[in-house]
mmCIF file of C-alpha atoms and ligand atoms in Angstrom:
data_model
loop_
_atom_site.group_PDB
_atom_site.id
_atom_site.type_symbol
_atom_site.label_atom_id
_atom_site.label_comp_id
_atom_site.label_asym_id
_atom_site.label_seq_id
_atom_site.Cartn_x
_atom_site.Cartn_y
_atom_site.Cartn_z
ATOM 1 C CA MET A 1 0.162 0.101 0.092
ATOM 2 C CA LYS A 2 1.479 3.440 -1.029
ATOM 3 C CA VAL A 3 1.920 6.051 1.222
ATOM 4 C CA GLY A 4 0.321 9.510 0.164
ATOM 5 C CA LYS A 5 1.923 11.224 -2.737
ATOM 6 C CA PRO A 6 3.475 14.512 -1.836
ATOM 7 C CA GLU A 7 3.427 17.566 -3.998
ATOM 8 C CA LYS A 8 6.990 17.462 -5.042
ATOM 9 C CA LEU A 9 9.936 14.971 -4.567
ATOM 10 C CA ILE A 10 12.771 17.271 -4.579
ATOM 11 C CA VAL A 11 12.401 20.662 -2.732
ATOM 12 C CA ASN A 12 15.299 23.612 -3.187
ATOM 13 C CA GLY A 13 17.697 20.821 -5.167
ATOM 14 C CA LYS A 14 17.363 18.359 -2.014
ATOM 15 C CA ARG A 15 15.305 15.343 -1.675
ATOM 16 C CA LEU A 16 12.585 14.671 0.736
ATOM 17 C CA ASP A 17 15.125 12.800 2.965
ATOM 18 C CA GLY A 18 17.585 15.689 2.768
ATOM 19 C CA ARG A 19 19.990 14.054 0.485
ATOM 20 C CA ALA A 20 21.932 15.271 -2.399
ATOM 21 C CA PHE A 21 20.947 13.645 -5.865
ATOM 22 C CA ASP A 22 23.960 11.099 -5.921
ATOM 23 C CA GLU A 23 23.972 10.412 -2.074
ATOM 24 C CA LEU A 24 23.225 6.736 -0.971
ATOM 25 C CA ARG A 25 20.912 6.266 2.255
ATOM 26 C CA PRO A 26 23.169 5.386 5.277
ATOM 27 C CA ILE A 27 24.158 1.409 4.873
ATOM 28 C CA LYS A 28 25.295 -0.996 7.683
ATOM 29 C CA ILE A 29 26.421 -4.680 7.010
ATOM 30 C CA LYS A 30 27.342 -7.167 9.425
ATOM 31 C CA ALA A 31 28.459 -10.638 8.237
ATOM 32 C CA GLY A 32 27.990 -13.961 10.367
ATOM 33 C CA VAL A 33 24.818 -12.891 12.628
ATOM 34 C CA LEU A 34 23.211 -16.346 12.807
ATOM 35 C CA LYS A 35 24.430 -19.355 14.553
ATOM 36 C CA ARG A 36 22.614 -21.987 12.756
ATOM 37 C CA ALA A 37 22.866 -21.030 9.267
ATOM 38 C CA ASP A 38 25.944 -21.777 7.119
ATOM 39 C CA GLY A 39 26.691 -17.907 6.451
ATOM 40 C CA SER A 40 24.396 -15.022 7.144
ATOM 41 C CA CYS A 41 24.350 -11.208 6.632
ATOM 42 C CA TYR A 42 22.256 -8.302 8.629
ATOM 43 C CA LEU A 43 21.926 -5.350 6.643
ATOM 44 C CA GLU A 44 20.392 -1.945 7.179
ATOM 45 C CA TRP A 45 19.931 0.349 4.221
ATOM 46 C CA GLY A 46 18.071 3.681 5.228
ATOM 47 C CA LYS A 47 15.115 1.960 6.847
ATOM 48 C CA ASN A 48 15.217 -1.094 5.007
ATOM 49 C CA LYS A 49 16.411 -4.065 7.606
ATOM 50 C CA ILE A 50 17.152 -7.351 6.230
ATOM 51 C CA ILE A 51 18.352 -10.750 7.112
ATOM 52 C CA ALA A 52 20.046 -13.354 4.447
ATOM 53 C CA ALA A 53 20.547 -16.779 5.952
ATOM 54 C CA CYS A 54 22.957 -19.290 3.365
ATOM 55 C CA TYR A 55 22.851 -23.223 3.951
ATOM 56 C CA GLY A 56 24.938 -25.326 1.634
ATOM 57 C CA PRO A 57 26.240 -26.709 -0.479
ATOM 58 C CA ARG A 58 23.682 -29.639 0.843
ATOM 59 C CA GLU A 59 21.467 -32.544 -0.418
ATOM 60 C CA VAL A 60 18.917 -31.261 -2.698
ATOM 61 C CA HIS A 61 15.512 -32.150 -1.671
ATOM 62 C CA PRO A 62 13.373 -32.701 -3.723
ATOM 63 C CA ARG A 63 15.925 -34.992 -5.221
ATOM 64 C CA HIS A 64 14.771 -34.699 -8.874
ATOM 65 C CA LEU A 65 16.178 -31.326 -8.658
ATOM 66 C CA ALA A 66 19.538 -32.530 -8.674
ATOM 67 C CA ARG A 67 21.668 -31.508 -11.647
ATOM 68 C CA PRO A 68 24.650 -34.186 -12.473
ATOM 69 C CA ASP A 69 27.056 -31.419 -13.496
ATOM 70 C CA ARG A 70 26.485 -28.610 -10.889
ATOM 71 C CA ALA A 71 24.900 -27.236 -7.639
ATOM 72 C CA ILE A 72 21.333 -25.566 -7.861
ATOM 73 C CA LEU A 73 21.120 -22.062 -6.488
ATOM 74 C CA ARG A 74 17.747 -21.171 -4.770
ATOM 75 C CA CYS A 75 17.347 -17.704 -3.461
ATOM 76 C CA VAL A 76 13.941 -17.147 -1.644
ATOM 77 C CA TYR A 77 12.882 -13.505 -0.987
ATOM 78 C CA LYS A 78 9.997 -12.939 1.444
ATOM 79 C CA MET A 79 8.766 -9.827 3.049
ATOM 80 C CA ALA A 80 7.430 -10.149 6.900
ATOM 81 C CA PRO A 81 3.756 -8.832 7.336
ATOM 82 C CA PHE A 82 4.916 -6.094 9.838
ATOM 83 C CA SER A 83 7.675 -4.833 7.262
ATOM 84 C CA VAL A 84 5.193 -2.640 5.292
ATOM 85 C CA LYS A 85 2.608 0.115 6.339
ATOM 86 C CA GLU A 86 0.015 -1.745 5.030
ATOM 87 C CA ARG A 87 -0.133 -5.396 6.486
ATOM 88 C CA LYS A 88 1.642 -7.889 3.925
ATOM 89 C CA LYS A 89 -0.352 -10.922 3.459
ATOM 90 C CA PRO A 90 1.725 -13.982 4.689
ATOM 91 C CA GLY A 91 2.844 -16.408 1.929
ATOM 92 C CA PRO A 92 4.466 -16.062 -1.744
ATOM 93 C CA ASP A 93 2.944 -13.231 -4.221
ATOM 94 C CA ARG A 94 3.686 -12.497 -7.826
ATOM 95 C CA ARG A 95 6.487 -9.606 -6.438
ATOM 96 C CA SER A 96 8.095 -12.051 -3.995
ATOM 97 C CA VAL A 97 8.157 -14.948 -6.912
ATOM 98 C CA GLU A 98 9.746 -12.056 -9.103
ATOM 99 C CA LEU A 99 12.356 -11.030 -7.024
ATOM 100 C CA SER A 100 13.175 -14.559 -5.682
ATOM 101 C CA LYS A 101 14.123 -15.389 -9.303
ATOM 102 C CA VAL A 102 15.656 -12.148 -10.287
ATOM 103 C CA ILE A 103 18.121 -12.379 -7.288
ATOM 104 C CA THR A 104 18.979 -16.053 -7.838
ATOM 105 C CA GLU A 105 19.681 -14.998 -11.768
ATOM 106 C CA ALA A 106 21.992 -12.205 -10.439
ATOM 107 C CA LEU A 107 23.788 -14.718 -8.373
ATOM 108 C CA GLU A 108 23.881 -17.968 -10.393
ATOM 109 C CA ASN A 109 26.845 -17.085 -12.828
ATOM 110 C CA VAL A 110 28.897 -15.653 -9.957
ATOM 111 C CA VAL A 111 28.971 -19.020 -7.675
ATOM 112 C CA PHE A 112 31.064 -21.603 -8.854
ATOM 113 C CA LEU A 113 28.322 -24.056 -9.029
ATOM 114 C CA ASN A 114 29.934 -26.674 -11.237
ATOM 115 C CA LEU A 115 32.201 -27.250 -8.192
ATOM 116 C CA PHE A 116 29.425 -28.924 -6.414
ATOM 117 C CA PRO A 117 27.446 -31.257 -8.541
ATOM 118 C CA ARG A 118 24.163 -32.853 -7.216
ATOM 119 C CA SER A 119 24.060 -30.129 -4.570
ATOM 120 C CA ALA A 120 21.902 -27.520 -3.498
ATOM 121 C CA ILE A 121 22.805 -23.939 -2.115
ATOM 122 C CA ASP A 122 20.186 -22.093 -0.545
ATOM 123 C CA VAL A 123 19.621 -18.568 0.475
ATOM 124 C CA TYR A 124 16.928 -17.223 2.530
ATOM 125 C CA ILE A 125 16.058 -13.686 2.726
ATOM 126 C CA GLU A 126 13.760 -12.155 5.170
ATOM 127 C CA VAL A 127 12.578 -8.635 4.673
ATOM 128 C CA LEU A 128 11.940 -7.178 8.389
ATOM 129 C CA GLN A 129 11.287 -3.550 7.132
ATOM 130 C CA ALA A 130 10.765 -2.102 3.735
ATOM 131 C CA GLU A 131 11.627 1.530 2.847
ATOM 132 C CA GLY A 132 12.033 1.015 -1.129
ATOM 133 C CA GLY A 133 15.050 -0.631 -2.877
ATOM 134 C CA THR A 134 14.741 -4.035 -1.349
ATOM 135 C CA ARG A 135 15.800 -6.118 -4.122
ATOM 136 C CA CYS A 136 19.049 -4.331 -4.218
ATOM 137 C CA ALA A 137 19.503 -4.240 -0.495
ATOM 138 C CA SER A 138 18.511 -8.176 -0.652
ATOM 139 C CA LEU A 139 20.872 -9.000 -3.320
ATOM 140 C CA THR A 140 23.688 -7.276 -1.608
ATOM 141 C CA ALA A 141 23.086 -9.078 1.793
ATOM 142 C CA ALA A 142 22.602 -12.574 -0.052
ATOM 143 C CA SER A 143 26.011 -12.283 -1.761
ATOM 144 C CA VAL A 144 27.431 -11.612 1.850
ATOM 145 C CA ALA A 145 25.623 -14.529 3.204
ATOM 146 C CA LEU A 146 27.325 -16.849 0.526
ATOM 147 C CA ALA A 147 30.654 -15.582 0.962
ATOM 148 C CA ASP A 148 30.236 -15.873 4.711
ATOM 149 C CA ALA A 149 29.285 -19.631 4.227
ATOM 150 C CA GLY A 150 32.541 -20.035 2.390
ATOM 151 C CA VAL A 151 30.895 -20.750 -0.744
ATOM 152 C CA PRO A 152 33.420 -20.156 -3.871
ATOM 153 C CA MET A 153 32.499 -16.889 -5.938
ATOM 154 C CA LYS A 154 34.201 -14.972 -8.749
ATOM 155 C CA ASP A 155 33.299 -12.130 -6.583
ATOM 156 C CA LEU A 156 30.501 -10.295 -4.440
ATOM 157 C CA VAL A 157 27.660 -8.876 -6.396
ATOM 158 C CA ALA A 158 26.767 -5.416 -5.070
ATOM 159 C CA ALA A 159 23.819 -3.470 -6.041
ATOM 160 C CA CYS A 160 22.028 -0.292 -6.337
ATOM 161 C CA ALA A 161 19.283 1.436 -7.919
ATOM 162 C CA ALA A 162 19.262 4.931 -9.673
ATOM 163 C CA GLY A 163 16.264 6.637 -11.200
ATOM 164 C CA LYS A 164 14.476 9.725 -12.478
ATOM 165 C CA VAL A 165 12.527 11.756 -9.747
ATOM 166 C CA ASP A 166 10.929 15.184 -10.636
ATOM 167 C CA GLY A 167 13.185 15.185 -13.641
ATOM 168 C CA GLU A 168 16.352 14.725 -11.962
ATOM 169 C CA ILE A 169 18.653 11.479 -12.054
ATOM 170 C CA VAL A 170 19.102 10.231 -8.352
ATOM 171 C CA LEU A 171 21.070 7.431 -6.694
ATOM 172 C CA ASP A 172 18.917 4.972 -4.516
ATOM 173 C CA LEU A 173 15.219 5.576 -4.614
ATOM 174 C CA PHE A 174 13.615 5.553 -1.162
ATOM 175 C CA GLU A 175 9.907 4.281 -0.893
ATOM 176 C CA LEU A 176 8.329 7.527 -1.794
ATOM 177 C CA GLU A 177 10.702 8.119 -4.644
ATOM 178 C CA ASP A 178 10.310 4.801 -5.804
ATOM 179 C CA ASN A 179 6.674 4.792 -5.607
ATOM 180 C CA TYR A 180 6.046 8.280 -7.090
ATOM 181 C CA GLY A 181 8.974 9.224 -9.189
ATOM 182 C CA GLU A 182 9.391 8.555 -13.213
ATOM 183 C CA ALA A 183 11.994 5.681 -13.168
ATOM 184 C CA ASP A 184 13.652 3.056 -11.202
ATOM 185 C CA LEU A 185 16.543 1.306 -12.069
ATOM 186 C CA PRO A 186 18.093 -1.598 -9.765
ATOM 187 C CA VAL A 187 21.548 -2.422 -10.930
ATOM 188 C CA GLY A 188 23.806 -5.341 -9.778
ATOM 189 C CA ILE A 189 27.180 -5.690 -10.517
ATOM 190 C CA VAL A 190 30.264 -7.999 -10.533
ATOM 191 C CA PRO A 191 32.878 -5.309 -9.474
ATOM 192 C CA ARG A 192 35.839 -7.645 -10.509
ATOM 193 C CA THR A 193 34.576 -8.723 -14.014
ATOM 194 C CA GLY A 194 32.728 -5.770 -14.648
ATOM 195 C CA GLU A 195 29.614 -7.868 -15.387
ATOM 196 C CA ILE A 196 26.048 -6.480 -14.762
ATOM 197 C CA THR A 197 23.958 -9.417 -13.525
ATOM 198 C CA LEU A 198 20.934 -7.415 -12.399
ATOM 199 C CA LEU A 199 19.418 -4.946 -14.550
ATOM 200 C CA GLN A 200 15.691 -4.012 -14.446
ATOM 201 C CA MET A 201 13.613 -1.048 -15.040
ATOM 202 C CA ASP A 202 10.042 0.395 -14.099
ATOM 203 C CA GLY A 203 9.180 3.750 -15.746
ATOM 204 C CA ASN A 204 10.566 5.354 -18.669
ATOM 205 C CA LEU A 205 14.026 7.276 -19.665
ATOM 206 C CA THR A 206 15.411 8.802 -22.551
ATOM 207 C CA ARG A 207 18.603 6.911 -23.825
ATOM 208 C CA GLU A 208 20.956 9.717 -22.120
ATOM 209 C CA GLU A 209 18.814 9.645 -19.033
ATOM 210 C CA PHE A 210 19.263 5.958 -19.095
ATOM 211 C CA GLU A 211 23.293 6.133 -19.739
ATOM 212 C CA LYS A 212 23.325 8.552 -16.810
ATOM 213 C CA ALA A 213 21.156 6.843 -14.070
ATOM 214 C CA LEU A 214 23.295 3.509 -15.029
ATOM 215 C CA ASP A 215 26.546 5.143 -14.675
ATOM 216 C CA LEU A 216 25.066 6.549 -10.991
ATOM 217 C CA ALA A 217 24.005 3.216 -10.241
ATOM 218 C CA ILE A 218 27.433 1.338 -10.870
ATOM 219 C CA LYS A 219 29.092 3.917 -8.746
ATOM 220 C CA GLY A 220 26.606 3.790 -5.976
ATOM 221 C CA ALA A 221 27.243 -0.390 -6.118
ATOM 222 C CA LEU A 222 31.010 0.110 -5.802
ATOM 223 C CA GLN A 223 30.338 2.285 -2.621
ATOM 224 C CA VAL A 224 28.304 -0.674 -1.552
ATOM 225 C CA TYR A 225 30.908 -3.026 -2.566
ATOM 226 C CA GLU A 226 33.469 -1.412 -0.353
ATOM 227 C CA LEU A 227 30.903 -1.775 2.985
ATOM 228 C CA GLN A 228 30.216 -5.504 1.908
ATOM 229 C CA LYS A 229 34.114 -6.198 1.830
ATOM 230 C CA ALA A 230 34.591 -4.393 5.066
ATOM 231 C CA ALA A 231 32.122 -6.576 6.746
ATOM 232 C CA LEU A 232 33.504 -9.537 5.808
ATOM 233 C CA LYS A 233 36.907 -8.241 7.128
ATOM 234 C CA GLU A 234 35.329 -6.863 10.142
ATOM 235 C CA LYS A 235 34.575 -10.953 10.384
ATOM 236 C CA TYR A 236 37.628 -12.605 9.217
ATOM 237 C CA GLY A 237 40.446 -10.436 9.620
ATOM 238 C CA GLY A 238 42.429 -8.487 6.949
ATOM 239 C CA GLU A 239 43.612 -5.017 7.086
ATOM 240 C CA ASN A 240 40.876 -3.525 9.591
ATOM 241 C CA GLY A 241 39.712 -6.650 11.018
ATOM 242 C CA GLY A 242 40.324 -9.814 13.344
ATOM 243 C CA GLU A 243 38.874 -7.790 16.040
ATOM 244 C CA GLN A 244 35.777 -9.739 17.345
HETATM 245 N N1 UDP B 1 6.140 -2.158 -0.587
HETATM 246 C C1 UDP B 1 4.740 -2.346 0.264
HETATM 247 N N2 UDP B 1 3.816 -3.264 0.191
HETATM 248 C C2 UDP B 1 4.342 -4.282 -0.680
HETATM 249 C C3 UDP B 1 5.512 -4.359 -1.559
HETATM 250 C C4 UDP B 1 6.138 -3.410 -1.477
HETATM 251 O O1 UDP B 1 4.863 -1.165 0.956
HETATM 252 O O2 UDP B 1 3.488 -5.407 -0.772
HETATM 253 C C5 UDP B 1 6.529 -0.923 -0.529
HETATM 254 C C6 UDP B 1 8.237 -1.453 -0.094
HETATM 255 O O3 UDP B 1 8.709 -0.180 0.831
HETATM 256 C C7 UDP B 1 9.181 -1.572 -1.234
HETATM 257 C C8 UDP B 1 8.488 -0.502 -2.129
HETATM 258 O O4 UDP B 1 7.161 -0.558 -1.604
HETATM 259 O O5 UDP B 1 10.324 -1.191 -0.856
HETATM 260 C C9 UDP B 1 8.963 -0.861 -3.531
HETATM 261 O O6 UDP B 1 8.693 -2.054 -4.256
HETATM 262 P P1 UDP B 1 9.200 -2.447 -5.279
HETATM 263 O O7 UDP B 1 8.585 -3.706 -5.742
HETATM 264 O O8 UDP B 1 9.631 -1.153 -6.463
HETATM 265 O O9 UDP B 1 10.448 -3.329 -4.809
HETATM 266 P P2 UDP B 1 12.055 -2.809 -4.233
HETATM 267 O O10 UDP B 1 12.125 -1.350 -4.508
HETATM 268 O O11 UDP B 1 11.474 -2.926 -2.570
HETATM 269 O O12 UDP B 1 12.844 -3.394 -4.507
#
């Protein structure tokens, strides 16, 4: 359910939450927060609060889904009933099926699935609180949970959206901008290879606007990437780590 439409989304050159056009919301990432999962991540991105838990590689159930040459990756995105303003009915809906699919596909070619034939790697994503941009936040958390589980990957996948709001190209849309802006462009990247593994667009952009928004989203995702690496270093040691 959408909250009321504000008259303007940009006032005196600032966004309604006070951010500059190219500014991310505050982001906190913590790796390894759940004792019973093989890997996990808790992420706060603005008012979004998300937990991701990774299990595997493990036996596939149901068995007929097993592939002889590689593991299968299954990411499941869920929104808690209390995560949004208007209570969300529990259980899968079209949106959560779509988000689970795009998040799985954004990670599928990054995980070395060929190393684990006949097994499954499962990532469960629980959105505890939502404020727009949960697919990028969930993908970011899922990739930290996979890394925390020790699943071999080409790199982390980092994600961020850009979009168009009151005619301006802006980074990282929050809920009101997401619901009432002109366009939203979530992007997921593999920084090490330069691949883009998530690219969706809601709304309309001209070619120039699209290029500007894509460029901005990639810059945002690179900042997110640094925070993902810092969260893993904090848990496992490294330049700034080893203190836990
Ligand atoms: N939302 C909501 N109820 C729903 C689904 C979404 O209030 O059932 C809100 C929530 O804050 C979400 C935002 O609308 O983050 C935008 O949803 P969208 O489908 O664009 O995905 P997202 O931006 O979260 O990736």
